[in-house]
XYZ file of C-alpha atoms in Angstrom:
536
model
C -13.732 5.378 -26.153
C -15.175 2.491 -24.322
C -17.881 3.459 -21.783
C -16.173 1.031 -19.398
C -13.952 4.547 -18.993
C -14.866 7.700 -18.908
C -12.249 10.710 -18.600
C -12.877 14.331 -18.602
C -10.311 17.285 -18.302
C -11.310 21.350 -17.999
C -10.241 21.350 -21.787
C -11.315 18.454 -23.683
C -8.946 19.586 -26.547
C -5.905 19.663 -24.808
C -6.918 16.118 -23.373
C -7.519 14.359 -26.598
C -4.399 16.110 -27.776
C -2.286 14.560 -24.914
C -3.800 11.683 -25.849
C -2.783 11.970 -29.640
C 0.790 12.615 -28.355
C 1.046 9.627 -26.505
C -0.153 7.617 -29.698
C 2.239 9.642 -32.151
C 4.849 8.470 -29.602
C 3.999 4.688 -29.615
C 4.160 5.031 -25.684
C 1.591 1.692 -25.361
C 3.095 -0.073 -27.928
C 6.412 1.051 -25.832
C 5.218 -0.231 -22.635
C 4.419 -3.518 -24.424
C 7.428 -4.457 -25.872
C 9.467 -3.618 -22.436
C 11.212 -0.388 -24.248
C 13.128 0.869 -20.734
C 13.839 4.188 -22.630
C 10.774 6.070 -22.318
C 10.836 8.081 -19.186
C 14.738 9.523 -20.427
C 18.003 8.510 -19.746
C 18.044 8.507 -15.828
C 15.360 5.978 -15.397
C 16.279 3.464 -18.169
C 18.932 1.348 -16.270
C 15.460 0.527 -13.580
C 13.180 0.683 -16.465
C 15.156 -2.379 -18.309
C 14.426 -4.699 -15.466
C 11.390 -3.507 -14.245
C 8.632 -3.979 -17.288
C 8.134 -8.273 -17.198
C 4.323 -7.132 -15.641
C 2.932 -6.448 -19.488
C 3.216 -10.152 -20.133
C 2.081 -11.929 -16.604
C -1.679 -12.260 -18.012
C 0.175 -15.019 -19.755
C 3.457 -16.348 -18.370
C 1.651 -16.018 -15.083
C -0.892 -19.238 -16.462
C 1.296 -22.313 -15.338
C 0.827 -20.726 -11.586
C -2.688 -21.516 -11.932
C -2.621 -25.653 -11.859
C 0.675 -25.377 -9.712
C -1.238 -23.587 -7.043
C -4.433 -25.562 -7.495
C -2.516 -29.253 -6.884
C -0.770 -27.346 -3.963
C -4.349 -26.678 -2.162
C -5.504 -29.690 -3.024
C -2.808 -30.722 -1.088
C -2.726 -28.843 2.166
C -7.112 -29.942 1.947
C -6.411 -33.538 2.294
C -4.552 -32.506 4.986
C -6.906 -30.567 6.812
C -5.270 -27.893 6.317
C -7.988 -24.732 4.472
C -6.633 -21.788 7.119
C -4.811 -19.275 4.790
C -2.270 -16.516 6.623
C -0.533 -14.458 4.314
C 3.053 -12.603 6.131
C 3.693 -9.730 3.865
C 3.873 -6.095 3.625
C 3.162 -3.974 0.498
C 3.098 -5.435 -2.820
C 3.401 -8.837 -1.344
C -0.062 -8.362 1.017
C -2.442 -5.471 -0.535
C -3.085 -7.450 -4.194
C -4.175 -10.549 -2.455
C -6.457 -8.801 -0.278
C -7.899 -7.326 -3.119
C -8.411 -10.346 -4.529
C -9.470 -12.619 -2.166
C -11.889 -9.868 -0.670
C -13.947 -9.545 -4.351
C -13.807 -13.563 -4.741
C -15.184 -13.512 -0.818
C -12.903 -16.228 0.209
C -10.680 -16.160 3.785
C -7.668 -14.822 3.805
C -5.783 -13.223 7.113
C -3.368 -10.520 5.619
C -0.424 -10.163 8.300
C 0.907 -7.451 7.827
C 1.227 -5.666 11.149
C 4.017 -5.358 13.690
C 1.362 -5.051 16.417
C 1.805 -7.585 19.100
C -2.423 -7.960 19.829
C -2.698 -8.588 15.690
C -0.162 -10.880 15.334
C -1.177 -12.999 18.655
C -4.839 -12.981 17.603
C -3.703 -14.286 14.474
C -1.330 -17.384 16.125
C -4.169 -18.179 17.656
C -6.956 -19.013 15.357
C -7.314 -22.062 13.971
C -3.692 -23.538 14.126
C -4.572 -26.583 13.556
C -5.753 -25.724 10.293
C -3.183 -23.124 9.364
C -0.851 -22.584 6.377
C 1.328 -19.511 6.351
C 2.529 -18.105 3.228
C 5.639 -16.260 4.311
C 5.693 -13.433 1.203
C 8.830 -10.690 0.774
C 10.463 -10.111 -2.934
C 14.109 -8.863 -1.436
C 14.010 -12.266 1.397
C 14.534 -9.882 3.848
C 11.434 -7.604 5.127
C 11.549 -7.355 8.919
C 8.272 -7.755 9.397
C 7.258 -10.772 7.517
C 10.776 -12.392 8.934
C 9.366 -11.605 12.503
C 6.069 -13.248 11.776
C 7.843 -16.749 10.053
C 9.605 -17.147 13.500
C 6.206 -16.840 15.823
C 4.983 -18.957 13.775
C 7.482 -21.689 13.229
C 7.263 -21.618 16.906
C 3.941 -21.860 17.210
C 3.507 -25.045 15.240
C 6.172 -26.486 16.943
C 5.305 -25.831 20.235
C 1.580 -27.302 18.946
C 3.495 -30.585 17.463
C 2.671 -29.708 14.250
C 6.043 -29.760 11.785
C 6.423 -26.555 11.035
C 8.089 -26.897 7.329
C 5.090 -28.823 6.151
C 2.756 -25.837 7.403
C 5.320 -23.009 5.737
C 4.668 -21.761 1.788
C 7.198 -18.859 0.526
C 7.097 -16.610 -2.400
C 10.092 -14.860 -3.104
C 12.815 -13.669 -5.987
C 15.158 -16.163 -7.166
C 18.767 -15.796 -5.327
C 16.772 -13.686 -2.359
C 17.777 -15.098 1.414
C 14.199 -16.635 2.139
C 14.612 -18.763 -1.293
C 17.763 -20.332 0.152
C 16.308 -20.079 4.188
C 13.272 -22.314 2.549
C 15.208 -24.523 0.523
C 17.431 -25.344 3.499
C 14.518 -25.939 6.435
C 12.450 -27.810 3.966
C 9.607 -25.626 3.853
C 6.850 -26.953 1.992
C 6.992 -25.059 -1.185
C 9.198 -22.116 -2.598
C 7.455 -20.424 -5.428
C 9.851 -17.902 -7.363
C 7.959 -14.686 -9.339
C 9.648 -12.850 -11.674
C 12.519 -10.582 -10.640
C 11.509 -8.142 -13.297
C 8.842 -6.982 -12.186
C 8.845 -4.115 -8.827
C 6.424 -4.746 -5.971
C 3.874 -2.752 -6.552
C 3.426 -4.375 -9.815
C 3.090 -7.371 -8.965
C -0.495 -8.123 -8.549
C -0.707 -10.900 -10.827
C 2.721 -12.432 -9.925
C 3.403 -15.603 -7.742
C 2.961 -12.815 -5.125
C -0.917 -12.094 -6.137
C -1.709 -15.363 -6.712
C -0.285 -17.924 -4.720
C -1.904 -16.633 -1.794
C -4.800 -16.171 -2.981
C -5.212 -19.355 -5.083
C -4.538 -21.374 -1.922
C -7.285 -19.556 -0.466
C -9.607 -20.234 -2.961
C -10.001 -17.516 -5.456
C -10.450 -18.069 -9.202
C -7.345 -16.769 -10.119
C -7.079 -18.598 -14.115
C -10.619 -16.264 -14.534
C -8.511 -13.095 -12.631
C -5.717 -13.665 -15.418
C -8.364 -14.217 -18.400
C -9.257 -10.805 -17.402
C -6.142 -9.181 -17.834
C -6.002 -10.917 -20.869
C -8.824 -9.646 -22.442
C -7.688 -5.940 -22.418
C -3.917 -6.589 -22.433
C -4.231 -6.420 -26.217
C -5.809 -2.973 -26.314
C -3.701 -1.650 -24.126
C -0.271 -2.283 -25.831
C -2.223 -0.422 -28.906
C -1.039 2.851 -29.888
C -5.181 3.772 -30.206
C -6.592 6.649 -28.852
C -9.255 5.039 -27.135
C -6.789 2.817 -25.129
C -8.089 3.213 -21.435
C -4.485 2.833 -20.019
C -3.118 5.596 -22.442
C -6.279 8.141 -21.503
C -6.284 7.254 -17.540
C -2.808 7.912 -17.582
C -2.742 11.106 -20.013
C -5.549 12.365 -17.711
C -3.537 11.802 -14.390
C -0.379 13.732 -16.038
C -2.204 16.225 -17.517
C -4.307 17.230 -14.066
C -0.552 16.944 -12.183
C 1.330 19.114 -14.913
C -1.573 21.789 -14.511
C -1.581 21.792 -9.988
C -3.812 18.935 -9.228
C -1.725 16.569 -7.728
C -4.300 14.569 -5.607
C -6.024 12.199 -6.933
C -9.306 11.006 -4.579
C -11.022 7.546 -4.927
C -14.600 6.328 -4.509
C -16.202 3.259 -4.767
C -19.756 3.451 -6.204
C -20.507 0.369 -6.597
C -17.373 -1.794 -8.545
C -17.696 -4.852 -6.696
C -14.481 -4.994 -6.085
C -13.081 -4.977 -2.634
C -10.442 -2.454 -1.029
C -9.193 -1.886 -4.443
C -8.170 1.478 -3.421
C -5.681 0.231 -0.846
C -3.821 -1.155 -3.764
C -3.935 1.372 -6.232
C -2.857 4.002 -3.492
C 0.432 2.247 -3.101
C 0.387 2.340 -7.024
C 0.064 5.670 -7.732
C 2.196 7.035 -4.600
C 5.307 5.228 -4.887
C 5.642 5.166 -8.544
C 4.961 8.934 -8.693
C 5.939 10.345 -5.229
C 9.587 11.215 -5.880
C 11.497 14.725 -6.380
C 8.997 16.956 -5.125
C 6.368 15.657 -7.250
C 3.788 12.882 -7.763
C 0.493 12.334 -7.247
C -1.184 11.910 -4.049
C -3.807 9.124 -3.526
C -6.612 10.054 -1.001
C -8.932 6.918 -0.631
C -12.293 8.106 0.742
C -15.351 6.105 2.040
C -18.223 7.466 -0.354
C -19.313 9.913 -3.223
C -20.664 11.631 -0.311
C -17.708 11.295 2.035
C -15.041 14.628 2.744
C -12.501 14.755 0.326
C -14.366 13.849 -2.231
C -18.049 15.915 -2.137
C -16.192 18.755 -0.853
C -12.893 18.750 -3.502
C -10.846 21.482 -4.099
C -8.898 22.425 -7.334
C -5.888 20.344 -6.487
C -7.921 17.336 -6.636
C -8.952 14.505 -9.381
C -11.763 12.627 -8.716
C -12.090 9.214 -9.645
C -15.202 7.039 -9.147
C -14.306 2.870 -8.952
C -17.802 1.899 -10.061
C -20.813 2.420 -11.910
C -21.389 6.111 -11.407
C -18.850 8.261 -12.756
C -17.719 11.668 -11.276
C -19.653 14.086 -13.367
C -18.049 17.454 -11.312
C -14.909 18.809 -9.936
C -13.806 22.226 -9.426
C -10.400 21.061 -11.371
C -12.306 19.601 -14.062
C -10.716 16.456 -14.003
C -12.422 13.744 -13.512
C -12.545 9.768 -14.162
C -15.018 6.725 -14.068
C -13.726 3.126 -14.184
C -15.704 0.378 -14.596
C -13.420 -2.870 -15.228
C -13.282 -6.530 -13.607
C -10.456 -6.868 -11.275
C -7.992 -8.597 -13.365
C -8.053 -5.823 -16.397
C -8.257 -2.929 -13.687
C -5.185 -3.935 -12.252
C -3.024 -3.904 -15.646
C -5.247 -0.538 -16.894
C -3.980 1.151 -13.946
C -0.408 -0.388 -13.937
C -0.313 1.480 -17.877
C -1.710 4.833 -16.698
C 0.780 4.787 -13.896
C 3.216 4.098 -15.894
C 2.316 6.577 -18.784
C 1.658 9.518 -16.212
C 5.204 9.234 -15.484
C 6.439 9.751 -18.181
C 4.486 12.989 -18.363
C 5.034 14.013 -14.720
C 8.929 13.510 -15.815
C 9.702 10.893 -13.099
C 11.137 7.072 -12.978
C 7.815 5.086 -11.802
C 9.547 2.162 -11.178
C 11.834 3.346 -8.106
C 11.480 4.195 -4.915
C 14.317 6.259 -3.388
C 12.886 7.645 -0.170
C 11.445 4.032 1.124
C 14.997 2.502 2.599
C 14.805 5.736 4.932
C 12.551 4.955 7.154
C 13.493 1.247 7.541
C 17.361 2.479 8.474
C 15.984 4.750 10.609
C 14.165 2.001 12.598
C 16.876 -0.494 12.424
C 19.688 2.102 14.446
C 16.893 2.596 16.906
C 16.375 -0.613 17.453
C 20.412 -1.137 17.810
C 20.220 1.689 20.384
C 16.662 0.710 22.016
C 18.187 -0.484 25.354
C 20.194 2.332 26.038
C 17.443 5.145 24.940
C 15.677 7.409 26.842
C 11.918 7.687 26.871
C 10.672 10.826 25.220
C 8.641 12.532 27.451
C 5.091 14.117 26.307
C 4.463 17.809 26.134
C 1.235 16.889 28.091
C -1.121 14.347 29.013
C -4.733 14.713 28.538
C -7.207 11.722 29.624
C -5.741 8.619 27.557
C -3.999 10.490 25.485
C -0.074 11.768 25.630
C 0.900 14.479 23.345
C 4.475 14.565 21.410
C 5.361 17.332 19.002
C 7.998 20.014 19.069
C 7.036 23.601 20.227
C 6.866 24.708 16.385
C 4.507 22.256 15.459
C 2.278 22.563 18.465
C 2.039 26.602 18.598
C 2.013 26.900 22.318
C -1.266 24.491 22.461
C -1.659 22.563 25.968
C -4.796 21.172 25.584
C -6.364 18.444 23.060
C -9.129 20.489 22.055
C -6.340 23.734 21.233
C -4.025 21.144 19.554
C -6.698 19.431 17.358
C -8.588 22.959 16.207
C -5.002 23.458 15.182
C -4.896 20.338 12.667
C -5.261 22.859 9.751
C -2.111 24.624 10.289
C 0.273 21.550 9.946
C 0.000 21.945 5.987
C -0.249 24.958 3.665
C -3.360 25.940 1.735
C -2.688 23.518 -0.658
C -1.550 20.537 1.466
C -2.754 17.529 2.928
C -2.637 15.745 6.543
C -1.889 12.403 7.004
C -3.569 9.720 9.780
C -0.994 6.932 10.554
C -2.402 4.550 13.173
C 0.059 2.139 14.854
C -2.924 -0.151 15.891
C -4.525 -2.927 15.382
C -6.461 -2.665 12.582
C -9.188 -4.995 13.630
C -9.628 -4.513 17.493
C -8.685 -0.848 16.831
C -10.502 -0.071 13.641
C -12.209 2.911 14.525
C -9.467 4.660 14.337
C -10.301 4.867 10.415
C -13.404 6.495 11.288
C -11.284 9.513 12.381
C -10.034 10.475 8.800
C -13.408 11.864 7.312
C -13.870 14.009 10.685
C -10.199 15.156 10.106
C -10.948 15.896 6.898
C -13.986 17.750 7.435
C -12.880 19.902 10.534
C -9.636 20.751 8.305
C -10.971 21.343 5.111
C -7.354 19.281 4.118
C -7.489 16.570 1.934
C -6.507 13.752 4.543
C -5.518 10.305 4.506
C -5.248 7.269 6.310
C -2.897 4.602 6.884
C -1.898 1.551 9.571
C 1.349 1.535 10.216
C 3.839 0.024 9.381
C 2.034 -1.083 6.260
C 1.812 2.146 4.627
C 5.746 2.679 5.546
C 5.645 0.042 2.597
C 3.223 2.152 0.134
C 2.650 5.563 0.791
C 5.592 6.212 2.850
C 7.259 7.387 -0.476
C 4.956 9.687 -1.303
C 5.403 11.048 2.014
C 9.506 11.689 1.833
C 9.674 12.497 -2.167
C 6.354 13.876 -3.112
C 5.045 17.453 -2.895
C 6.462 18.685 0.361
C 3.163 20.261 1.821
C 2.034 17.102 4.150
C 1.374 17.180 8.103
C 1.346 14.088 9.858
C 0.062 12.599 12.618
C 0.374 9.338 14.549
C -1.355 7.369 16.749
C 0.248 4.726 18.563
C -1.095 2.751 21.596
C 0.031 0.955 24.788
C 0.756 -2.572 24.281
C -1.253 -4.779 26.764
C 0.450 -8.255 26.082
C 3.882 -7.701 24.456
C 4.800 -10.835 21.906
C 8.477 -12.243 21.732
C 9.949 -12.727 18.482
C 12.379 -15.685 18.649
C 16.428 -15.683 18.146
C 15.918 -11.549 17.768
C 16.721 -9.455 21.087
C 13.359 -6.895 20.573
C 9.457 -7.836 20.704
C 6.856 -6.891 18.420
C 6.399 -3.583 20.703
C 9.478 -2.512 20.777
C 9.555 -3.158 16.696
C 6.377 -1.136 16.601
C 7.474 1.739 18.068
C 10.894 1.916 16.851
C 9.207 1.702 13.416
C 7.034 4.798 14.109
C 9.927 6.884 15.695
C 12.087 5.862 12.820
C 9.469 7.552 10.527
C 8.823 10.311 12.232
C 12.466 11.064 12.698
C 12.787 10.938 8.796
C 9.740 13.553 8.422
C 11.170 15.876 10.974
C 14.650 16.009 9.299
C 12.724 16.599 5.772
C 11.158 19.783 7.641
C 7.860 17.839 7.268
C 5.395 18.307 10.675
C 5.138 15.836 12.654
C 2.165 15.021 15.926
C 1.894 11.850 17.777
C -0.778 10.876 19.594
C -0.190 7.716 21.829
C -3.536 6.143 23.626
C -2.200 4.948 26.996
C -5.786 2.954 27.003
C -6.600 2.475 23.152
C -10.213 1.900 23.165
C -10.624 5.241 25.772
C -8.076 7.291 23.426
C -9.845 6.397 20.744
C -13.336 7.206 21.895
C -11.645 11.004 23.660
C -10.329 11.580 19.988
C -13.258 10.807 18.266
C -15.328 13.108 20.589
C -12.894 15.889 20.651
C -12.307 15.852 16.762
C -16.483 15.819 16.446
């Protein structure tokens, strides 16, 4: 086994013989050669145009110069400000990337009005926006091409020099860029999902343009792509993802990560969307819960549902389940090991990894409310404490009228064995503290607890949430919008996008007889500070 991995299970036999399994079955060599017919009958029609990823370490190379002429380019120019518009697969790779080269990068990927008008506003002069979305379509990186098309024009810059798009071939934004002239239109390949796609056109050409080594990212992935399309026991795809089954199959189905040390930055938000949507679907999966430290709830204090996983030097030597990981890899190679183990504890969980079934939900749910938006009533709160208005149904709120009796209630929102769920509808710069809230959450609860800004986890996690083990409680925080922000030709602003994309969620949890609280900060920085205090 190569000490870059280390995996340990309560019995070491019955790991190394999952392990054998997988090798009797040729399951890497499988996944190499793009055989759609190894997760059963039901998944194989998704499967057979879902695998291209094994191969992007290489067909990905020509990207490399491509993307290096274009930034050359755009320097001349003056032009070295890099704004990425994309949500999911299309934003959470580059930021990964970009963060562990240390180069700029502003990820959009936000439907708060503050965000988005912080983000017109620095450095236009300098700015090129890569306008990122595999099905041409996404709402949210649609709204933020139009403010910014705007923007340039109403700055006198031309706006289709200033405008880069990734896409699928066919999609709408291929032929909406070809038509307005935009200044390149990179294609990635269709065959390969989202979430996948780290070391697409979608990985790279944002992050190329904003200067990270990306030939050196794809060398990595190079390096181990041999070893892990080997049917060899010591492949670290085949025993991350035989571990990750195994732990699910046997009643830990969460898996927490810690950084201790990787050098790598953020690579958890990535490989939560990873492991959630791929596995989050008929009342299974596995549950990512991305934690701050070693130290941090969650993780020090792990219960036997739980796998821990250390991203770093210092592996996870303990864990009341037993199973346990350490992962030491560059960036490239980690993000094809994990794309394999994802892919292999799939197949052992007995799901499709490659769809997503429950994600359309919550985006049709927004879209009729924003069809009906002028014509709805507000909802009123169940009661108003300091900054903060409370909304929840009688069940979930148990008679509570008070913040302090509501949050001392957190625990009861999920079962024993369940986990609660932070979803802040901020922004995640001004409002960052709001992250600060999920340890203290977690450690008042004693729940494994998560955190995500909304929408962007709508485009990760959000599976997990509607197809995954049904024991989740959720709660949202959304905020007052100070400065509302237009978006052009469409009759609804960034607020009333915002909100209509957190009652369209919540309305899809409710009807799935999942629990839902929202919080909403009539003065964010004030809300922030009372929950912070209360939750303490």
């Amino acid at each position: 086994m190569s000490d870059a991995l280390t995996t340990n299970g309560p019995d070491a036999t019955a790991l190394e013989q999952a392990v054998q399994q997988l090798v009797t079955d040729k399951v890497a060599s499988g996944i190499h050669d793009q055989n759609p017919t190894l997760w059963g009958p039901d998944a194989e029609p998704e499967a057979s145009i879902r695998l291209s990823w094994v191969d992007l370490a290489e067909s990905s190379r020509p990207l490399v110069a491509e993307i290096s002429a274009l930034r050359a380019e755009l320097a001349a120019e003056g032009v070295d400000h890099v704004v990425l518009a994309g949500m999911g697969g299309s934003s959470l790779a580059p930021e990964v990337i970009t963060g562990t080269a240390g180069v700029p990068l502003v990820a959009l990927d936000t439907t708060d009005a503050g965000q988005v008008s912080a983000a017109l506003t620095d450095q236009l002069d300098r700015t090129v926006i890569v306008v990122s979305s595999k099905s041409g379509g996404t709402v949210e990186t649609d709204s933020h091409r139009r403010v910014y098309e705007k923007a340039f024009t109403d700055a006198g810059i031309d706006a289709k020099s200033r405008i880069v798009v990734v896409t699928d071939p066919g999609s709408p934004l291929e032929k909406l860029g070809r038509d307005a002239g935009y200044r390149k239109v990179f294609l990635a390949d269709p065959h390969v999902g989202g979430r996948y796609s780290a070391l697409t056109a979608f990985g790279l050409v944002p992050s190329g343009l904003a200067g990270a080594d990306i030939g050196a990212l794809l060398d990595d992935a190079a390096a181990v792509s041999g070893q892990l399309g080997s049917d060899e026991p010591t492949n670290p795809g085949l025993r991350l993802g035989a571990l990750l089954g195994l732990a699910h199959n046997a009643g830990s189905e969460k898996v927490v990560l810690a950084d201790t040390g990787s050098g790598i930055a953020g690579f958890g938000d990535w490989v939560e969307q990873l492991i959630a949507e791929s596995t989050g679907k008929q009342g299974k999966g596995l549950l990512p819960v991305v934690v701050e430290s070693v130290d941090s709830p969650g993780f020090a204090d792990a219960g036997k549902d739980a796998i821990l996983v250390s991203l770093g030097p210092d592996a996870a030597t303990t864990a009341p389940s037993g199973y346990t990981a350490g992962i030491r890899y560059p960036l490239g190679a980690a993000f094809l090991i994990w794309e394999y183990a994802i892919a292999v504890a799939g197949r052992l969980i007995g799901i499709n990894p490659f769809d997503q079934p429950n994600v359309e939900e919550a985006k049709a749910q927004a879209r009729s409310l924003l069809d009906a938006s002028a014509a709805a009533e507000a909802p009123k709160p169940a009661f108003v404490e300091g900054a903060i208005e409370v909304y929840a149904d009688e069940q979930t709120l148990h008679g509570a009228t008070t913040l302090a009796a509501v949050l001392s209630g957190l625990r009861t929102l999920a079962p024993g064995n369940g986990y609660l769920s932070l979803q802040a509808y901020l922004d995640r710069h001004a409002d960052d503290s709001a992250a600060d809230l999920r340890p203290e959450v977690a450690r008042s609860t004693g729940l494994q607890t998560t955190f995500g800004w909304g929408p962007r986890f709508l485009h990760s996690t959000g599976q997990y949430h509607k197809g995954g083990h049904p024991n989740g409680g959720f709660i949202q925080i959304t905020g007052a919008v100070r400065q509302d922000l237009e978006i052009p030709d469409r009759p609804y602003s960034f607020a009333v996008l915002q909100a209509a994309q957190a009652a369209g969620d919540a309305a899809v949890l409710a009807a799935k007889g999942r629990p839902v609280l929202r919080l909403h900060l009539t003065d964010r920085a004030a809300g922030l500070g009372q929950l912070m205090e209360a939750i303490s």
